[in-house]
mmCIF file of C-alpha atoms in Angstrom:
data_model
loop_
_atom_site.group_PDB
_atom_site.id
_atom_site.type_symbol
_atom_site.label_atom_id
_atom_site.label_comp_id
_atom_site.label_asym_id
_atom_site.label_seq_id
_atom_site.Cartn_x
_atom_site.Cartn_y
_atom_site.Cartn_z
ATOM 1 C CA UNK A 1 179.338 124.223 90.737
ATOM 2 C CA UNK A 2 175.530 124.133 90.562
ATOM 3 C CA UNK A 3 174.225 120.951 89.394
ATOM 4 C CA UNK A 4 171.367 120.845 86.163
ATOM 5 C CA UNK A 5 168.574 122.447 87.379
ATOM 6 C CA UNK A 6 165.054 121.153 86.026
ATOM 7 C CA UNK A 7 161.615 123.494 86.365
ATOM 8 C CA UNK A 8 159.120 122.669 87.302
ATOM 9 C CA UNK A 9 160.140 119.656 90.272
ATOM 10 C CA UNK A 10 155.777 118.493 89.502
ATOM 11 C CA UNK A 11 153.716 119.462 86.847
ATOM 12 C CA UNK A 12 149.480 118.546 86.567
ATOM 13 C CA UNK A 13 147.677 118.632 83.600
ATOM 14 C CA UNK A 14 144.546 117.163 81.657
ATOM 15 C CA UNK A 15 144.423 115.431 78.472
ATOM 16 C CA UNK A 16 144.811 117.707 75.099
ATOM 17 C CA UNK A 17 147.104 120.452 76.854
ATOM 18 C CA UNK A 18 150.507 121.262 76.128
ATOM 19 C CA UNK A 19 153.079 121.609 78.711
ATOM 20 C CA UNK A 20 156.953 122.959 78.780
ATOM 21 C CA UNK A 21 159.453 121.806 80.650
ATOM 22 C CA UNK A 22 162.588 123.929 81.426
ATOM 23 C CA UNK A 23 166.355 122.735 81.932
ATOM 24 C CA UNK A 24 169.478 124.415 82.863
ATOM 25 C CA UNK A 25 172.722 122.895 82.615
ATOM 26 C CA UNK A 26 175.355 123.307 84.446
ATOM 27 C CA UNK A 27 177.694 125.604 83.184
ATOM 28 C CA UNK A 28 179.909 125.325 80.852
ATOM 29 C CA UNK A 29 178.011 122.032 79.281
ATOM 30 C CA UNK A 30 176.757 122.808 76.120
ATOM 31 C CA UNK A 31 175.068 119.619 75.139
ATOM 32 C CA UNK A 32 171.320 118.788 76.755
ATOM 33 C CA UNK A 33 169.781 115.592 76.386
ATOM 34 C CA UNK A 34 165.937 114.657 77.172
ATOM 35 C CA UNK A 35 165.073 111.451 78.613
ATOM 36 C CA UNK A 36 161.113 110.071 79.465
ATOM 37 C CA UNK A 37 161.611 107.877 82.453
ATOM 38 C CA UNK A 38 158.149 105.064 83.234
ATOM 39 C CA UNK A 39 158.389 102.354 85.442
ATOM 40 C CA UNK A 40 159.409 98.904 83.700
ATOM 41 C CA UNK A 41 160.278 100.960 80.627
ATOM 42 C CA UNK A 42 163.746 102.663 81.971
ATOM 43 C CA UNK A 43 165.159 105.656 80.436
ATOM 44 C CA UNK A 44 163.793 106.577 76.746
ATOM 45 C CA UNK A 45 166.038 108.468 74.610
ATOM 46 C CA UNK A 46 163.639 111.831 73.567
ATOM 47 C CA UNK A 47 166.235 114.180 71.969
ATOM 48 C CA UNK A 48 170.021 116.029 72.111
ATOM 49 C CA UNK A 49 171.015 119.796 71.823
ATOM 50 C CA UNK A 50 174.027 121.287 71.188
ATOM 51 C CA UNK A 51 174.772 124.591 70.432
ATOM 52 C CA UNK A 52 171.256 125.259 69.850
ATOM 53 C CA UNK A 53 170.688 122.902 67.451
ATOM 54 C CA UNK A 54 168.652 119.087 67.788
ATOM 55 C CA UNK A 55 172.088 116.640 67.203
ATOM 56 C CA UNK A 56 170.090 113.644 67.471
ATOM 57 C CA UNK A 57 166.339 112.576 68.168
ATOM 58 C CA UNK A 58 164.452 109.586 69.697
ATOM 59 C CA UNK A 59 161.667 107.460 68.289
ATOM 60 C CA UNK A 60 158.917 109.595 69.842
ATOM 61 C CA UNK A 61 155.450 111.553 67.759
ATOM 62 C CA UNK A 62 156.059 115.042 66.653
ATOM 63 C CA UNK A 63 153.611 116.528 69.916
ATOM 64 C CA UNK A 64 157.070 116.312 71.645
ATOM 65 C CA UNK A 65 159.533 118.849 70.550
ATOM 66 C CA UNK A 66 162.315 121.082 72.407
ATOM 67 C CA UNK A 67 164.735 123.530 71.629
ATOM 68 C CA UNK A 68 167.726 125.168 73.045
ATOM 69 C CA UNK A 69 168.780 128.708 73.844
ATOM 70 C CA UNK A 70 172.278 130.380 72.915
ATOM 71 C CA UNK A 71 173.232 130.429 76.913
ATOM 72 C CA UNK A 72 172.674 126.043 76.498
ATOM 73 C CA UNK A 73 169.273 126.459 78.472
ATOM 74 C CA UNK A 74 166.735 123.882 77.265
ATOM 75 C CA UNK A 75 163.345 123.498 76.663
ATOM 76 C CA UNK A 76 160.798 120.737 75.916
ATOM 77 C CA UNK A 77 157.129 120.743 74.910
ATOM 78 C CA UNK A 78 154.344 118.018 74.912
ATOM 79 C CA UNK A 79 151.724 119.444 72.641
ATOM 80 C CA UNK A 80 148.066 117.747 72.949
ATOM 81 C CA UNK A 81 148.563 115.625 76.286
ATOM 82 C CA UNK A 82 147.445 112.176 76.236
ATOM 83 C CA UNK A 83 147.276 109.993 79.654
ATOM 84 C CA UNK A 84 150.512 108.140 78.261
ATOM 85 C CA UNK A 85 152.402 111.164 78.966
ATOM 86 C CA UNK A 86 152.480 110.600 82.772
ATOM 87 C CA UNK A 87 156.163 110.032 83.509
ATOM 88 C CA UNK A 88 159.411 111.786 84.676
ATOM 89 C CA UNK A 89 161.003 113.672 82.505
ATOM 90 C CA UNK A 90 164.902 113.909 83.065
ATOM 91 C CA UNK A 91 167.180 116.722 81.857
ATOM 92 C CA UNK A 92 171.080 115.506 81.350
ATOM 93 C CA UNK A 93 174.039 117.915 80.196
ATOM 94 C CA UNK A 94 177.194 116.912 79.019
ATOM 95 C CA UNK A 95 180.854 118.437 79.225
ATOM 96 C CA UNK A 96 182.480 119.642 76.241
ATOM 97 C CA UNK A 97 184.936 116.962 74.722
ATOM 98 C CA UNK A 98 185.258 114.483 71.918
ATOM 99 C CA UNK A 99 183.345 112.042 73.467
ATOM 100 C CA UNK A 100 179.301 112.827 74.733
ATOM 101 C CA UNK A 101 179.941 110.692 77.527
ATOM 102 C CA UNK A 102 179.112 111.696 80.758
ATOM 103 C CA UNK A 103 175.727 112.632 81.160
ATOM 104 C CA UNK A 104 174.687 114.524 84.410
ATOM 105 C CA UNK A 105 171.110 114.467 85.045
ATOM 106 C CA UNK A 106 168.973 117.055 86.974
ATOM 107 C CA UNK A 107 166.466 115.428 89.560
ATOM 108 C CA UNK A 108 163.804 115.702 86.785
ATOM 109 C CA UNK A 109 159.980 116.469 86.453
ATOM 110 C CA UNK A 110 157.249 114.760 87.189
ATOM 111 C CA UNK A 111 154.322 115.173 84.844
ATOM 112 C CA UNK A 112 150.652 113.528 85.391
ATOM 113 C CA UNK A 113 148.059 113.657 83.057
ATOM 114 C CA UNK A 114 144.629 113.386 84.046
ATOM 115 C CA UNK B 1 169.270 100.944 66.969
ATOM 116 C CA UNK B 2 170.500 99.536 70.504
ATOM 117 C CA UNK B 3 168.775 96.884 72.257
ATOM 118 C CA UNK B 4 170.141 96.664 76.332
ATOM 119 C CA UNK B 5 168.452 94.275 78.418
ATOM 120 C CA UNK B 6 169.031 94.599 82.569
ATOM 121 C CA UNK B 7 168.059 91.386 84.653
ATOM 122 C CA UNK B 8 166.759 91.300 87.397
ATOM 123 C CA UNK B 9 164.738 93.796 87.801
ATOM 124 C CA UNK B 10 164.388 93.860 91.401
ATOM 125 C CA UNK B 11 167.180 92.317 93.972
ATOM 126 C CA UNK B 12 167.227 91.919 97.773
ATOM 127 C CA UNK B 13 170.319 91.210 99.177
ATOM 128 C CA UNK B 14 171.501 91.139 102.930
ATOM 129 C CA UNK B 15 174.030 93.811 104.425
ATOM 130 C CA UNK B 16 177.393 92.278 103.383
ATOM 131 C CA UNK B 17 176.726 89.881 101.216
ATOM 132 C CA UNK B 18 177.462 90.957 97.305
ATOM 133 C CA UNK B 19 174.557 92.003 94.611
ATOM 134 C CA UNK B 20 175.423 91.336 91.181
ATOM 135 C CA UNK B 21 173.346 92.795 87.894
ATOM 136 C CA UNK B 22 173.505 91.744 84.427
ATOM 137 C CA UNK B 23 172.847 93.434 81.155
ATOM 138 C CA UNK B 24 173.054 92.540 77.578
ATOM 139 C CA UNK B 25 174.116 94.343 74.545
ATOM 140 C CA UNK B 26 172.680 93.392 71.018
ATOM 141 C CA UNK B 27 175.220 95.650 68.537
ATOM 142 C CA UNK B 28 179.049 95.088 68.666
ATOM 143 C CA UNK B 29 179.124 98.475 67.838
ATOM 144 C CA UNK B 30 178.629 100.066 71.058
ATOM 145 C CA UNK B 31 181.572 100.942 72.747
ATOM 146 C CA UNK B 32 180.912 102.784 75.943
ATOM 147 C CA UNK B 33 179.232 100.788 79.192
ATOM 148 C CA UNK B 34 178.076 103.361 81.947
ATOM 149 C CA UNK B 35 176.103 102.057 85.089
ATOM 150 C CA UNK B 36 173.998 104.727 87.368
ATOM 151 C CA UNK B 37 172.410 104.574 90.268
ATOM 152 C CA UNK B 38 168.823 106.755 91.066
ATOM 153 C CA UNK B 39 168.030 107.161 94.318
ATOM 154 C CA UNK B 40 164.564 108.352 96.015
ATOM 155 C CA UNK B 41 163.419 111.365 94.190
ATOM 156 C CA UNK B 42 166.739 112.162 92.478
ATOM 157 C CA UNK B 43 168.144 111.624 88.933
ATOM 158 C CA UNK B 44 170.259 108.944 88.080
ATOM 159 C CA UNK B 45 174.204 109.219 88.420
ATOM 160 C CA UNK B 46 177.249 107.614 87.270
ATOM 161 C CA UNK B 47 178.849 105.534 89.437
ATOM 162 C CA UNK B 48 181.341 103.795 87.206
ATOM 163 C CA UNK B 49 181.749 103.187 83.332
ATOM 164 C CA UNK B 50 184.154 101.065 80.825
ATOM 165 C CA UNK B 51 185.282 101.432 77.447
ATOM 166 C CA UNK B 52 184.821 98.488 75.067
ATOM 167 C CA UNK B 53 188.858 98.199 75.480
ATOM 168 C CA UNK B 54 188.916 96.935 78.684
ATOM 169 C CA UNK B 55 187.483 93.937 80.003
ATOM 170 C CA UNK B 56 186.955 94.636 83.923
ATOM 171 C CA UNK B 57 187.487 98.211 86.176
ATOM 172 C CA UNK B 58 186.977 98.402 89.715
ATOM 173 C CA UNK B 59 186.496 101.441 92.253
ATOM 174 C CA UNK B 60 186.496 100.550 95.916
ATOM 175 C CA UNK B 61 183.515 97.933 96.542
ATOM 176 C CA UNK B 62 182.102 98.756 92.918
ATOM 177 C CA UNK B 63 183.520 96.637 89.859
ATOM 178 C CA UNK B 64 182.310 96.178 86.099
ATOM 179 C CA UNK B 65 182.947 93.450 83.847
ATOM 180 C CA UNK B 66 182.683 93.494 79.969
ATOM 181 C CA UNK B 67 182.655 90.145 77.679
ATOM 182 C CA UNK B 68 182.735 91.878 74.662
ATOM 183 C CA UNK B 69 181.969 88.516 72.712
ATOM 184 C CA UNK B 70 178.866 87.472 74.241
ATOM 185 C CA UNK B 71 178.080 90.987 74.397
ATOM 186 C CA UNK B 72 177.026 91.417 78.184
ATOM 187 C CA UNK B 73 178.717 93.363 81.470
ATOM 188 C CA UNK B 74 177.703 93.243 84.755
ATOM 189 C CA UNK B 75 178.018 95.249 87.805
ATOM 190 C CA UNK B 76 178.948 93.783 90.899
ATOM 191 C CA UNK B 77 178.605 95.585 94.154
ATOM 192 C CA UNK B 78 180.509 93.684 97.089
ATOM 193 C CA UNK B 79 179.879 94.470 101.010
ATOM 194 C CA UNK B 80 176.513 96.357 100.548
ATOM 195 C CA UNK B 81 175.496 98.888 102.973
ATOM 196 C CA UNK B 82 171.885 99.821 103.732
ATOM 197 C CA UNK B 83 173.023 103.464 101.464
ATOM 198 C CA UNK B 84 173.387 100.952 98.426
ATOM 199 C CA UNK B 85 169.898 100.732 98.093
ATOM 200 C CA UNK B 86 168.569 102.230 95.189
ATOM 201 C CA UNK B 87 167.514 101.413 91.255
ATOM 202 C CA UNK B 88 170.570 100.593 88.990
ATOM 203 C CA UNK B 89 170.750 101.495 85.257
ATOM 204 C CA UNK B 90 172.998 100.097 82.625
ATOM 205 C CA UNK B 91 173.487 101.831 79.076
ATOM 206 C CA UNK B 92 175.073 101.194 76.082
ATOM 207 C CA UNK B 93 176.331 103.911 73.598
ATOM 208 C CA UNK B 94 176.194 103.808 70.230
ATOM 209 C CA UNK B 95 177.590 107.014 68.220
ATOM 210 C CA UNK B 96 176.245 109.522 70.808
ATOM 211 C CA UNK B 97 173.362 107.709 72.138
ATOM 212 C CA UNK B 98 172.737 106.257 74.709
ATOM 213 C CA UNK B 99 170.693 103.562 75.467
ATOM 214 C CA UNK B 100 169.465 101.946 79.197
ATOM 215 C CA UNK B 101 168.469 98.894 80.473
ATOM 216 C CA UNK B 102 165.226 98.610 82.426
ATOM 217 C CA UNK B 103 166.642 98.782 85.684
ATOM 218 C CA UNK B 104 167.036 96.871 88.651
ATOM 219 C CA UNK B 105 165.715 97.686 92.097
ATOM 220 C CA UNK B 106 168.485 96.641 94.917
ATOM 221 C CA UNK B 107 167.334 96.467 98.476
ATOM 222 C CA UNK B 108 169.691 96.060 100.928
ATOM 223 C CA UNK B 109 168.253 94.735 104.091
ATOM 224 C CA UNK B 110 170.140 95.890 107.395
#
């Protein structure tokens, strides 16, 4: 079984552009969460999807926003880049069950703002 | 929300010898402990969890301990090998979120 699959693997843009990041789960998972990943700050908690629609959401400004497609692809967006942007951004998708607990993450991408 | 905190946040250990990480929890609520490991250039994966209903679980040289009343677990890696090396993540859940610890960067030096 193919793993998540995150596009693109590094991404290079200037302040006040928007970028979007793509995410495909692995199959079968229907549940894709977004995670912002800086050094010293971990893993931030940006938003969940499930069966295109946003379950839950992180504490982070509206210029972030995502969405997901009826085949469980995902998609994020960083409107109006600022330098504080720079950071990996991790995909995760979850199995179906009861419990969201097992989070498989893609290998992520990493965006720089210049 | 959550609060986890993940000390320390960089550990060198030698081959053999055991490497031990601690995190703390601040709401009794959460009920789900997983621990990943990110290597070089790759996303984090899970490498061994516990449920608030158990106090320790172990899996070949990896173990995890939960004190559910002073609200911290701990990982606890025993005979490292030079492929242990890597940054370590704790989380806590909390409904459906999750929420990680800082990390910790283990070295293992051969």
């Amino acid at each position: 079984k193919a793993g998540v699959t995150q596009t693109p693997r590094y991404l290079i843009k200037t302040r006040g552009q928007q970028v979007t990041l793509s995410c495909s789960p692995i199959s079968g998972h229907r549940s894709v969460s977004w995670y912002q990943q800086t050094p010293g700050q971990g893993l931030q908690f940006l938003f969940e999807y499930f069966s295109e629609t946003q379950r839950n959401k992180g504490n982070f400004p509206g210029r972030f926003s995502g969405r997901q497609f009826s085949n469980s692809r995902s998609e994020m967006n960083v409107s109006t880049l600022e330098l504080g942007d720079s950071a990996l951004y991790l995909c995760a998708s979850s199995p179906p069950g009861v419990r969201n607990e097992k989070l498989f993450f893609g290998s992520g991408t990493q965006l720089s703002v210049l | 929300g959550e609060n986890v905190e993940q000390h320390p946040s960089t550990l060198s250990v030698q081959e053999g010898d055991s490497a031990v990480i601690k995190c703390t929890y601040s709401d009794s609520a959460s009920n789900y402990f997983p621990w990943y490991k990110q290597e070089l250039g790759k996303g984090p994966q899970l490498i061994i969890d516990i449920r608030s209903n158990v106090g320790e679980k172990k899996d070949q040289r990896i173990a995890v301990t939960l004190n559910k009343t002073a609200k911290h677990f701990s990982l606890h890696i025993t005979e490292t090998q030079p492929e242990d090396s890597a940054v370590y993540f704790c989380a806590a859940t909390l409904g459906n979120q999750f929420y990680f610890g800082t990390g910790t960067s283990l070295t293992v030096i051969p």
